[in-house]
Amino acid sequence: MTTVGIDAVEIWAGKCKLDLPGTFAPAKDEDPDKYRKGLGLENSSFPDVYEDIVTMGANAAKRLMEREGLEPDDIGRIDVATESAFDNSKPVSTYIAGCLEEVYEDDFHHANKGERKFACIAGTQSIDDAYNWIKAGRNRGRSALVVATDTALYARGSSGEATQGAGAVAMLISEDPDLVELSTEQGYGSADETDFLKPNQQFPSVDGKRSMQVYLARMREAVEDFESVAWDMHPEDFTYIPFHTPFPGMVRKAGLLGYRHMIRDTEIEDDLAGEIGRQPREGEYEDWDAYEAAIRDYMDELKGTDRYQAWYADTIDPTLSIAREVGNWYTGSVHVARASALKAAAEQGRELAGEKLLVGSYGSGAQAEIHAETVADGWKEEIAQLNIDDQLEQRYDLDFEEYEQIHDVHNHDMTVDVEEFTTPEGEFVFAGRGRMNERLYEYVE
């Protein structure tokens, strides 16, 4: 049977950065450890004046196509996942295709184009769409280009402001992929929630505490659903577990919950029983509140064990290294986590071909998806072509006043005149507006 998965990946980070402990915390008169240790963040990425979700997505897609030796005829669909769209009718994919057509002789007129929206999970849903399109035999031998691109801005002074970020992830979905093969089995957890939403507004309305609860609840449901059609998972089944990462502190909670679930009724639970006891079972308690309290106590003990900490350091922590430097990219977040893990493995000289990842995607509103991925033979060559370290090193370091200016530039309700902080070279840039208020773009050599 032909395998389908992610053949190649490219990342484009916003070209400005905000140092959270060093610049943001002092301006807010707050403890830097609130960001470094609490949220698990060092820096956030921001788009320069001439950048937006189109330029970041198009630049990532262009670099991916160039290094893979692709032409427009090789692409049968372009799907863009974003929750930062600026048009309620015209999809961002048409803008990105238009940008690419400026640098290719041929066009994408025979490629299906669309835009996916379901908060941060839309990138994974776009991959699912491409997978199904290929498996159905409708691709005519062509690949799909999936672009997850977002500028995650929050109102200044809001609780989510420190988790902002901006960037794009472009992924090529193909038969016989070189990076990872996608599992047929998927698990879902979905419910009508109002934890995070943007009702005709750019900046989100967020119930932070509720959002964390919903994230974890939907993830648990998705894990249980996945196991119902796949297998009962064990911590040793997966080399890495990339989660949606609004901030690394959230993943610490998800990782602990996942580990507790996977060790239940296993030799690991037996081995730990002498140290922290066995997991509470619901039938042992008179009511749900007592059971939940016992579970919380158990998890506090589990978190401190050497065995759990070693598992977390090997399986979860490598997925977070890029996120710590860029903040939340919404639809691109979980795909940054995957790339971060594979990048860490390549740097350590690990051989991963044939090993499995468990990918946990989430979107507020709310839905989680769990699926497995098998690392392909060509993964190391693909990951070696990422230049994300160079991008992060070359970002312009904003002071707090400059951060406020950049925030205003990308606030759809404001019109401000701010000089660019970096010089574009070999990339697409925003070039103004046309006669119908459409955004215009050009390629700068």
CSV table of C-alpha atoms in Angstrom, one decimal:
chain,number,residue,atom,x,y,z
A,1,MET,CA,0.0,0.0,0.0
A,2,THR,CA,1.3,3.4,-0.9
A,3,THR,CA,2.2,5.5,2.1
A,4,VAL,CA,1.3,9.2,2.4
A,5,GLY,CA,2.8,11.8,4.7
A,6,ILE,CA,5.0,14.9,5.0
A,7,ASP,CA,7.7,14.9,2.3
A,8,ALA,CA,9.4,18.1,3.3
A,9,VAL,CA,9.0,21.1,5.7
A,10,GLU,CA,10.1,24.6,5.7
A,11,ILE,CA,9.9,27.3,8.5
A,12,TRP,CA,9.8,31.1,8.2
A,13,ALA,CA,10.0,33.1,11.4
A,14,GLY,CA,9.0,36.8,11.7
A,15,LYS,CA,12.1,38.9,11.4
A,16,CYS,CA,11.8,40.8,14.7
A,17,LYS,CA,12.0,39.4,18.2
A,18,LEU,CA,11.0,40.5,21.7
A,19,ASP,CA,13.1,39.4,24.6
A,20,LEU,CA,10.5,38.4,27.2
A,21,PRO,CA,12.6,38.2,30.4
A,22,GLY,CA,15.0,41.0,29.4
A,23,THR,CA,12.7,43.6,27.7
A,24,PHE,CA,9.0,42.7,28.3
A,25,ALA,CA,9.2,41.8,32.0
A,26,PRO,CA,11.0,45.0,33.1
A,27,ALA,CA,8.6,47.1,31.1
A,28,LYS,CA,5.7,45.4,32.9
A,29,ASP,CA,7.5,45.5,36.2
A,30,GLU,CA,7.3,41.7,36.5
A,31,ASP,CA,9.6,38.9,37.5
A,32,PRO,CA,11.5,37.6,34.4
A,33,ASP,CA,11.0,34.0,35.8
A,34,LYS,CA,7.3,34.4,35.1
A,35,TYR,CA,8.1,34.1,31.5
A,36,ARG,CA,11.3,32.0,31.5
A,37,LYS,CA,10.1,29.4,34.0
A,38,GLY,CA,6.4,29.8,34.2
A,39,LEU,CA,5.5,30.1,30.6
A,40,GLY,CA,8.7,28.5,29.4
A,41,LEU,CA,9.4,31.3,26.9
A,42,GLU,CA,12.6,33.3,26.1
A,43,ASN,CA,11.6,35.3,23.0
A,44,SER,CA,8.6,36.0,20.8
A,45,SER,CA,8.8,36.5,17.0
A,46,PHE,CA,7.1,39.4,15.2
A,47,PRO,CA,6.7,40.3,11.6
A,48,ASP,CA,8.5,43.4,10.4
A,49,VAL,CA,6.5,46.2,8.8
A,50,TYR,CA,6.6,44.6,5.4
A,51,GLU,CA,5.7,41.1,6.6
A,52,ASP,CA,2.3,39.5,7.2
A,53,ILE,CA,0.7,36.0,6.9
A,54,VAL,CA,1.0,36.1,3.1
A,55,THR,CA,4.7,37.0,2.9
A,56,MET,CA,5.7,34.6,5.6
A,57,GLY,CA,3.7,31.7,4.0
A,58,ALA,CA,4.9,32.5,0.5
A,59,ASN,CA,8.5,32.8,1.6
A,60,ALA,CA,8.3,29.4,3.4
A,61,ALA,CA,6.6,27.8,0.4
A,62,LYS,CA,9.1,29.3,-2.1
A,63,ARG,CA,12.1,28.0,-0.2
A,64,LEU,CA,10.5,24.6,0.1
A,65,MET,CA,9.8,24.4,-3.6
A,66,GLU,CA,13.2,25.6,-4.6
A,67,ARG,CA,15.1,23.1,-2.5
A,68,GLU,CA,12.8,20.2,-3.6
A,69,GLY,CA,13.2,21.1,-7.2
A,70,LEU,CA,9.4,21.6,-7.7
A,71,GLU,CA,7.5,23.5,-10.4
A,72,PRO,CA,3.9,24.7,-10.2
A,73,ASP,CA,2.7,21.7,-12.2
A,74,ASP,CA,4.0,19.4,-9.4
A,75,ILE,CA,1.4,21.0,-7.0
A,76,GLY,CA,-2.2,19.9,-7.2
A,77,ARG,CA,-3.6,21.8,-4.2
A,78,ILE,CA,-2.6,24.7,-2.0
A,79,ASP,CA,-4.3,24.7,1.4
A,80,VAL,CA,-3.6,27.5,3.9
A,81,ALA,CA,-4.5,27.2,7.6
A,82,THR,CA,-4.7,30.4,9.5
A,83,GLU,CA,-6.7,32.2,12.2
A,84,SER,CA,-5.2,35.5,11.2
A,85,ALA,CA,-7.0,36.0,7.8
A,86,PHE,CA,-7.9,39.5,6.7
A,87,ASP,CA,-10.6,38.6,4.2
A,88,ASN,CA,-13.9,36.8,4.7
A,89,SER,CA,-14.1,35.7,1.1
A,90,LYS,CA,-10.8,35.5,-0.7
A,91,PRO,CA,-8.5,32.8,0.8
A,92,VAL,CA,-4.9,33.4,1.7
A,93,SER,CA,-3.9,30.5,-0.6
A,94,THR,CA,-4.8,32.7,-3.6
A,95,TYR,CA,-2.5,35.4,-2.4
A,96,ILE,CA,0.3,33.0,-1.8
A,97,ALA,CA,-0.1,31.4,-5.2
A,98,GLY,CA,-0.1,34.8,-6.7
A,99,CYS,CA,3.2,35.6,-5.0
A,100,LEU,CA,4.8,32.4,-6.2
A,101,GLU,CA,3.7,33.0,-9.7
A,102,GLU,CA,5.8,36.2,-9.7
A,103,VAL,CA,9.0,34.0,-9.5
A,104,TYR,CA,7.9,30.9,-11.6
A,105,GLU,CA,7.3,30.9,-15.3
A,106,ASP,CA,4.3,28.6,-15.0
A,107,ASP,CA,1.2,29.1,-12.9
A,108,PHE,CA,-1.0,27.3,-10.3
A,109,HIS,CA,-4.2,27.8,-12.3
A,110,HIS,CA,-5.0,24.0,-12.1
A,111,ALA,CA,-4.3,23.7,-8.4
A,112,ASN,CA,-7.2,23.5,-6.0
A,113,LYS,CA,-6.9,26.3,-3.4
A,114,GLY,CA,-8.6,26.7,0.0
A,115,GLU,CA,-8.3,28.1,3.5
A,116,ARG,CA,-9.0,26.1,6.7
A,117,LYS,CA,-10.2,27.6,9.9
A,118,PHE,CA,-10.5,25.9,13.3
A,119,ALA,CA,-8.2,27.8,15.5
A,120,CYS,CA,-4.8,26.1,15.9
A,121,ILE,CA,-5.8,22.7,14.7
A,122,ALA,CA,-6.5,23.9,11.1
A,123,GLY,CA,-2.9,23.1,10.0
A,124,THR,CA,-3.4,19.4,10.9
A,125,GLN,CA,-6.8,19.4,9.4
A,126,SER,CA,-5.3,20.7,6.1
A,127,ILE,CA,-2.8,17.9,6.2
A,128,ASP,CA,-5.7,15.5,6.7
A,129,ASP,CA,-7.5,16.9,3.7
A,130,ALA,CA,-4.4,16.5,1.6
A,131,TYR,CA,-3.9,12.9,2.8
A,132,ASN,CA,-7.4,12.0,1.9
A,133,TRP,CA,-7.1,13.7,-1.5
A,134,ILE,CA,-4.0,11.6,-2.3
A,135,LYS,CA,-5.5,8.4,-0.9
A,136,ALA,CA,-8.6,8.9,-3.0
A,137,GLY,CA,-6.5,8.9,-6.1
A,138,ARG,CA,-7.6,12.4,-7.1
A,139,ASN,CA,-4.1,14.0,-7.1
A,140,ARG,CA,-2.9,12.8,-10.6
A,141,GLY,CA,0.5,12.1,-9.2
A,142,ARG,CA,0.8,15.6,-7.8
A,143,SER,CA,1.6,16.7,-4.2
A,144,ALA,CA,-0.2,19.1,-1.9
A,145,LEU,CA,1.3,22.3,-0.4
A,146,VAL,CA,0.0,23.0,3.1
A,147,VAL,CA,0.9,26.3,4.7
A,148,ALA,CA,0.2,27.1,8.3
A,149,THR,CA,0.7,30.9,8.8
A,150,ASP,CA,-0.3,33.2,11.6
A,151,THR,CA,0.4,36.4,13.4
A,152,ALA,CA,-0.7,35.7,16.9
A,153,LEU,CA,-1.4,39.1,18.4
A,154,TYR,CA,-3.2,39.8,21.7
A,155,ALA,CA,-4.5,43.2,22.9
A,156,ARG,CA,-1.8,45.0,24.8
A,157,GLY,CA,-2.1,44.5,28.5
A,158,SER,CA,-4.1,41.3,28.1
A,159,SER,CA,-3.1,38.0,29.8
A,160,GLY,CA,-2.1,36.4,26.5
A,161,GLU,CA,0.2,39.2,25.4
A,162,ALA,CA,3.4,37.4,26.4
A,163,THR,CA,2.6,34.3,24.3
A,164,GLN,CA,2.5,36.2,21.0
A,165,GLY,CA,4.4,35.1,17.9
A,166,ALA,CA,4.4,35.1,14.2
A,167,GLY,CA,5.7,32.7,11.5
A,168,ALA,CA,4.8,30.1,8.9
A,169,VAL,CA,5.3,26.4,8.3
A,170,ALA,CA,5.1,25.1,4.7
A,171,MET,CA,4.7,21.3,4.3
A,172,LEU,CA,4.7,19.1,1.2
A,173,ILE,CA,2.3,16.2,1.4
A,174,SER,CA,3.1,13.4,-1.0
A,175,GLU,CA,3.2,9.7,-1.7
A,176,ASP,CA,6.2,7.8,-0.3
A,177,PRO,CA,7.3,10.8,1.9
A,178,ASP,CA,10.8,11.5,2.9
A,179,LEU,CA,10.0,12.9,6.4
A,180,VAL,CA,7.2,11.1,8.1
A,181,GLU,CA,4.4,8.7,7.1
A,182,LEU,CA,1.0,9.5,8.6
A,183,SER,CA,-1.1,6.8,10.4
A,184,THR,CA,-4.5,5.9,9.0
A,185,GLU,CA,-5.8,5.9,12.6
A,186,GLN,CA,-6.8,9.1,14.2
A,187,GLY,CA,-8.5,10.0,17.5
A,188,TYR,CA,-10.7,13.1,18.2
A,189,GLY,CA,-12.0,15.0,21.1
A,190,SER,CA,-14.4,17.8,20.2
A,191,ALA,CA,-17.0,19.9,22.0
A,192,ASP,CA,-18.7,23.3,21.6
A,193,GLU,CA,-16.6,25.5,23.8
A,194,THR,CA,-16.0,29.3,24.3
A,195,ASP,CA,-12.5,29.1,25.8
A,196,PHE,CA,-10.9,31.3,23.0
A,197,LEU,CA,-12.7,33.1,20.2
A,198,LYS,CA,-12.6,36.1,17.9
A,199,PRO,CA,-16.2,37.1,17.1
A,200,ASN,CA,-15.5,39.5,14.2
A,201,GLN,CA,-12.5,40.9,15.9
A,202,GLN,CA,-8.7,40.6,15.4
A,203,PHE,CA,-7.6,40.1,19.0
A,204,PRO,CA,-9.0,37.0,20.8
A,205,SER,CA,-11.3,36.9,23.8
A,206,VAL,CA,-9.7,34.4,26.1
A,207,ASP,CA,-10.7,32.6,29.3
A,208,GLY,CA,-7.2,31.5,30.2
A,209,LYS,CA,-8.0,29.1,33.0
A,210,ARG,CA,-10.9,27.6,31.1
A,211,SER,CA,-8.8,27.3,27.9
A,212,MET,CA,-6.2,25.1,29.7
A,213,GLN,CA,-8.9,22.9,31.1
A,214,VAL,CA,-10.5,22.5,27.7
A,215,TYR,CA,-7.2,21.8,26.0
A,216,LEU,CA,-6.4,19.0,28.5
A,217,ALA,CA,-10.0,17.5,28.4
A,218,ARG,CA,-10.1,17.4,24.6
A,219,MET,CA,-6.6,15.9,24.5
A,220,ARG,CA,-7.7,13.1,26.9
A,221,GLU,CA,-10.8,12.4,24.7
A,222,ALA,CA,-8.6,12.2,21.6
A,223,VAL,CA,-6.2,9.8,23.2
A,224,GLU,CA,-9.0,7.5,24.3
A,225,ASP,CA,-10.5,7.7,20.8
A,226,PHE,CA,-7.2,6.9,19.1
A,227,GLU,CA,-6.7,3.9,21.3
A,228,SER,CA,-10.1,2.6,20.5
A,229,VAL,CA,-9.1,2.2,16.8
A,230,ALA,CA,-5.3,1.8,17.1
A,231,TRP,CA,-3.7,0.2,20.2
A,232,ASP,CA,-3.3,0.8,23.9
A,233,MET,CA,-0.3,3.1,24.0
A,234,HIS,CA,2.8,2.7,26.1
A,235,PRO,CA,5.4,5.5,26.8
A,236,GLU,CA,8.1,3.5,25.0
A,237,ASP,CA,6.0,3.4,21.8
A,238,PHE,CA,7.1,6.9,20.8
A,239,THR,CA,10.4,8.6,20.4
A,240,TYR,CA,8.9,12.0,20.5
A,241,ILE,CA,5.4,13.4,21.3
A,242,PRO,CA,4.9,16.9,19.7
A,243,PHE,CA,1.9,18.7,21.2
A,244,HIS,CA,0.2,22.0,20.2
A,245,THR,CA,2.3,24.5,22.1
A,246,PRO,CA,0.6,27.8,22.9
A,247,PHE,CA,3.5,28.0,25.4
A,248,PRO,CA,5.8,25.3,26.7
A,249,GLY,CA,4.2,25.5,30.2
A,250,MET,CA,1.0,24.1,28.8
A,251,VAL,CA,2.8,21.1,27.3
A,252,ARG,CA,4.3,20.3,30.7
A,253,LYS,CA,0.7,19.7,31.9
A,254,ALA,CA,-0.3,17.7,28.8
A,255,GLY,CA,2.8,15.5,28.9
A,256,LEU,CA,2.2,14.6,32.6
A,257,LEU,CA,-1.5,13.7,31.8
A,258,GLY,CA,-0.4,11.6,28.8
A,259,TYR,CA,2.2,9.8,30.8
A,260,ARG,CA,-0.2,8.9,33.6
A,261,HIS,CA,-2.7,7.5,31.1
A,262,MET,CA,-0.1,5.4,29.3
A,263,ILE,CA,1.5,3.8,32.4
A,264,ARG,CA,-1.9,2.8,33.8
A,265,ASP,CA,-1.9,-1.0,34.3
A,266,THR,CA,1.6,-1.4,33.0
A,267,GLU,CA,4.9,-2.5,34.5
A,268,ILE,CA,5.9,1.2,34.9
A,269,GLU,CA,3.0,1.8,37.3
A,270,ASP,CA,4.0,-1.4,39.2
A,271,ASP,CA,7.6,-0.2,39.4
A,272,LEU,CA,6.6,3.2,40.7
A,273,ALA,CA,4.0,1.8,43.2
A,274,GLY,CA,6.6,1.4,46.0
A,275,GLU,CA,7.6,5.0,45.6
A,276,ILE,CA,4.3,6.9,45.1
A,277,GLY,CA,1.6,4.2,45.3
A,278,ARG,CA,-0.7,3.1,42.5
A,279,GLN,CA,-2.9,5.4,40.5
A,280,PRO,CA,-6.3,6.0,42.2
A,281,ARG,CA,-9.3,4.2,40.6
A,282,GLU,CA,-12.6,5.9,40.5
A,283,GLY,CA,-14.4,3.0,42.2
A,284,GLU,CA,-12.3,3.4,45.3
A,285,TYR,CA,-13.9,6.8,46.1
A,286,GLU,CA,-17.3,7.9,47.3
A,287,ASP,CA,-17.6,10.8,44.9
A,288,TRP,CA,-16.0,12.4,41.9
A,289,ASP,CA,-14.5,15.3,43.8
A,290,ALA,CA,-12.6,13.0,46.1
A,291,TYR,CA,-11.4,10.9,43.2
A,292,GLU,CA,-10.1,14.0,41.3
A,293,ALA,CA,-8.3,15.2,44.4
A,294,ALA,CA,-6.6,11.9,44.7
A,295,ILE,CA,-5.6,12.0,41.1
A,296,ARG,CA,-4.1,15.5,41.5
A,297,ASP,CA,-2.1,14.3,44.5
A,298,TYR,CA,-0.8,11.3,42.5
A,299,MET,CA,0.2,13.4,39.6
A,300,ASP,CA,2.1,15.8,41.9
A,301,GLU,CA,4.1,12.7,43.1
A,302,LEU,CA,4.5,11.3,39.6
A,303,LYS,CA,5.9,14.6,38.3
A,304,GLY,CA,8.7,14.4,40.8
A,305,THR,CA,9.9,10.8,40.0
A,306,ASP,CA,13.2,10.3,38.2
A,307,ARG,CA,11.5,8.0,35.8
A,308,TYR,CA,8.9,10.5,34.6
A,309,GLN,CA,11.5,13.3,34.5
A,310,ALA,CA,13.8,11.2,32.3
A,311,TRP,CA,10.9,10.3,30.0
A,312,TYR,CA,9.9,14.0,29.7
A,313,ALA,CA,13.5,15.1,29.0
A,314,ASP,CA,13.8,12.6,26.2
A,315,THR,CA,10.3,12.6,24.7
A,316,ILE,CA,8.8,16.0,25.2
A,317,ASP,CA,11.4,18.6,25.9
A,318,PRO,CA,13.1,18.4,22.5
A,319,THR,CA,9.9,19.4,20.9
A,320,LEU,CA,9.9,22.8,22.6
A,321,SER,CA,13.3,24.3,21.7
A,322,ILE,CA,12.0,26.4,18.8
A,323,ALA,CA,8.8,27.4,20.6
A,324,ARG,CA,10.8,28.9,23.5
A,325,GLU,CA,12.3,31.3,21.0
A,326,VAL,CA,9.3,32.2,18.9
A,327,GLY,CA,6.1,32.0,21.0
A,328,ASN,CA,2.8,30.8,19.7
A,329,TRP,CA,2.3,30.4,16.0
A,330,TYR,CA,-1.3,29.1,16.3
A,331,THR,CA,-1.8,26.8,13.3
A,332,GLY,CA,1.9,26.2,12.9
A,333,SER,CA,2.6,25.4,16.5
A,334,VAL,CA,2.4,21.6,16.5
A,335,HIS,CA,4.3,21.5,13.2
A,336,VAL,CA,7.1,23.6,14.7
A,337,ALA,CA,7.1,21.1,17.6
A,338,ARG,CA,7.6,18.2,15.2
A,339,ALA,CA,10.4,20.0,13.4
A,340,SER,CA,12.1,20.9,16.7
A,341,ALA,CA,12.1,17.3,17.8
A,342,LEU,CA,13.5,16.0,14.5
A,343,LYS,CA,16.1,18.8,14.4
A,344,ALA,CA,17.2,17.8,17.9
A,345,ALA,CA,17.6,14.2,16.9
A,346,ALA,CA,19.6,15.1,13.8
A,347,GLU,CA,21.9,17.3,16.0
A,348,GLN,CA,22.4,14.3,18.4
A,349,GLY,CA,23.2,11.9,15.5
A,350,ARG,CA,20.2,9.7,16.3
A,351,GLU,CA,18.9,7.2,13.8
A,352,LEU,CA,15.1,7.6,13.8
A,353,ALA,CA,13.9,5.9,10.6
A,354,GLY,CA,11.1,3.5,11.4
A,355,GLU,CA,10.5,5.0,14.9
A,356,LYS,CA,7.2,6.6,15.8
A,357,LEU,CA,5.9,10.1,16.9
A,358,LEU,CA,2.6,10.7,18.5
A,359,VAL,CA,1.2,14.1,17.4
A,360,GLY,CA,-1.3,16.0,19.5
A,361,SER,CA,-3.0,18.9,17.8
A,362,TYR,CA,-5.5,21.2,19.3
A,363,GLY,CA,-7.8,24.1,18.3
A,364,SER,CA,-9.9,26.2,20.7
A,365,GLY,CA,-13.6,26.1,20.2
A,366,ALA,CA,-12.7,23.1,20.6
A,367,GLN,CA,-11.1,20.1,19.1
A,368,ALA,CA,-8.1,17.9,19.6
A,369,GLU,CA,-6.7,15.3,17.2
A,370,ILE,CA,-4.2,12.5,18.0
A,371,HIS,CA,-2.4,10.5,15.3
A,372,ALA,CA,0.9,8.6,14.9
A,373,GLU,CA,3.6,9.2,12.4
A,374,THR,CA,6.4,6.9,11.3
A,375,VAL,CA,9.8,8.5,10.6
A,376,ALA,CA,10.8,7.9,7.0
A,377,ASP,CA,14.3,7.0,5.7
A,378,GLY,CA,15.0,10.4,4.3
A,379,TRP,CA,14.2,12.4,7.4
A,380,LYS,CA,17.7,13.5,8.3
A,381,GLU,CA,18.5,14.9,4.8
A,382,GLU,CA,15.2,16.9,4.9
A,383,ILE,CA,15.7,18.3,8.4
A,384,ALA,CA,19.3,19.3,7.6
A,385,GLN,CA,18.0,21.8,5.1
A,386,LEU,CA,16.2,23.9,7.7
A,387,ASN,CA,17.9,27.2,8.4
A,388,ILE,CA,15.8,28.2,11.4
A,389,ASP,CA,18.8,28.7,13.6
A,390,ASP,CA,20.2,31.3,11.2
A,391,GLN,CA,16.8,33.0,11.0
A,392,LEU,CA,16.5,33.3,14.8
A,393,GLU,CA,20.0,34.6,15.2
A,394,GLN,CA,19.5,37.3,12.6
A,395,ARG,CA,16.2,38.7,14.0
A,396,TYR,CA,16.1,42.4,15.0
A,397,ASP,CA,15.9,42.8,18.8
A,398,LEU,CA,13.1,45.1,19.6
A,399,ASP,CA,13.1,47.5,22.5
A,400,PHE,CA,9.7,47.9,24.2
A,401,GLU,CA,8.8,51.1,22.4
A,402,GLU,CA,9.6,49.4,19.1
A,403,TYR,CA,7.5,46.4,20.1
A,404,GLU,CA,4.6,48.7,20.6
A,405,GLN,CA,5.1,50.2,17.2
A,406,ILE,CA,5.2,46.8,15.5
A,407,HIS,CA,2.1,45.8,17.4
A,408,ASP,CA,0.3,48.9,16.1
A,409,VAL,CA,1.5,48.2,12.5
A,410,HIS,CA,-0.2,44.8,12.6
A,411,ASN,CA,-3.3,46.0,14.4
A,412,HIS,CA,-6.0,46.0,11.6
A,413,ASP,CA,-7.8,48.9,13.3
A,414,MET,CA,-4.8,51.2,13.1
A,415,THR,CA,-2.9,53.0,10.4
A,416,VAL,CA,0.5,54.0,11.5
A,417,ASP,CA,3.7,55.0,9.6
A,418,VAL,CA,6.7,53.1,11.0
A,419,GLU,CA,10.0,52.5,9.3
A,420,GLU,CA,11.0,48.9,8.7
A,421,PHE,CA,13.5,47.5,11.1
A,422,THR,CA,15.2,45.1,8.7
A,423,THR,CA,16.1,45.1,5.0
A,424,PRO,CA,14.2,42.6,2.8
A,425,GLU,CA,16.3,40.6,0.5
A,426,GLY,CA,15.3,37.6,-1.7
A,427,GLU,CA,11.7,37.5,-0.3
A,428,PHE,CA,8.1,38.6,-0.8
A,429,VAL,CA,7.0,41.8,0.9
A,430,PHE,CA,3.8,43.7,1.4
A,431,ALA,CA,3.6,46.5,-1.1
A,432,GLY,CA,0.4,48.4,-0.3
A,433,ARG,CA,-3.2,48.1,-1.4
A,434,GLY,CA,-5.0,48.0,-4.7
A,435,ARG,CA,-8.2,49.7,-6.0
A,436,MET,CA,-10.5,47.2,-4.2
A,437,ASN,CA,-8.5,47.5,-0.9
A,438,GLU,CA,-6.8,44.2,-1.7
A,439,ARG,CA,-3.3,43.6,-0.4
A,440,LEU,CA,-0.5,43.8,-3.0
A,441,TYR,CA,2.8,42.0,-2.9
A,442,GLU,CA,6.1,42.0,-4.7
A,443,TYR,CA,9.3,40.0,-4.7
A,444,VAL,CA,12.5,41.9,-3.6
A,445,GLU,CA,15.7,40.5,-5.0
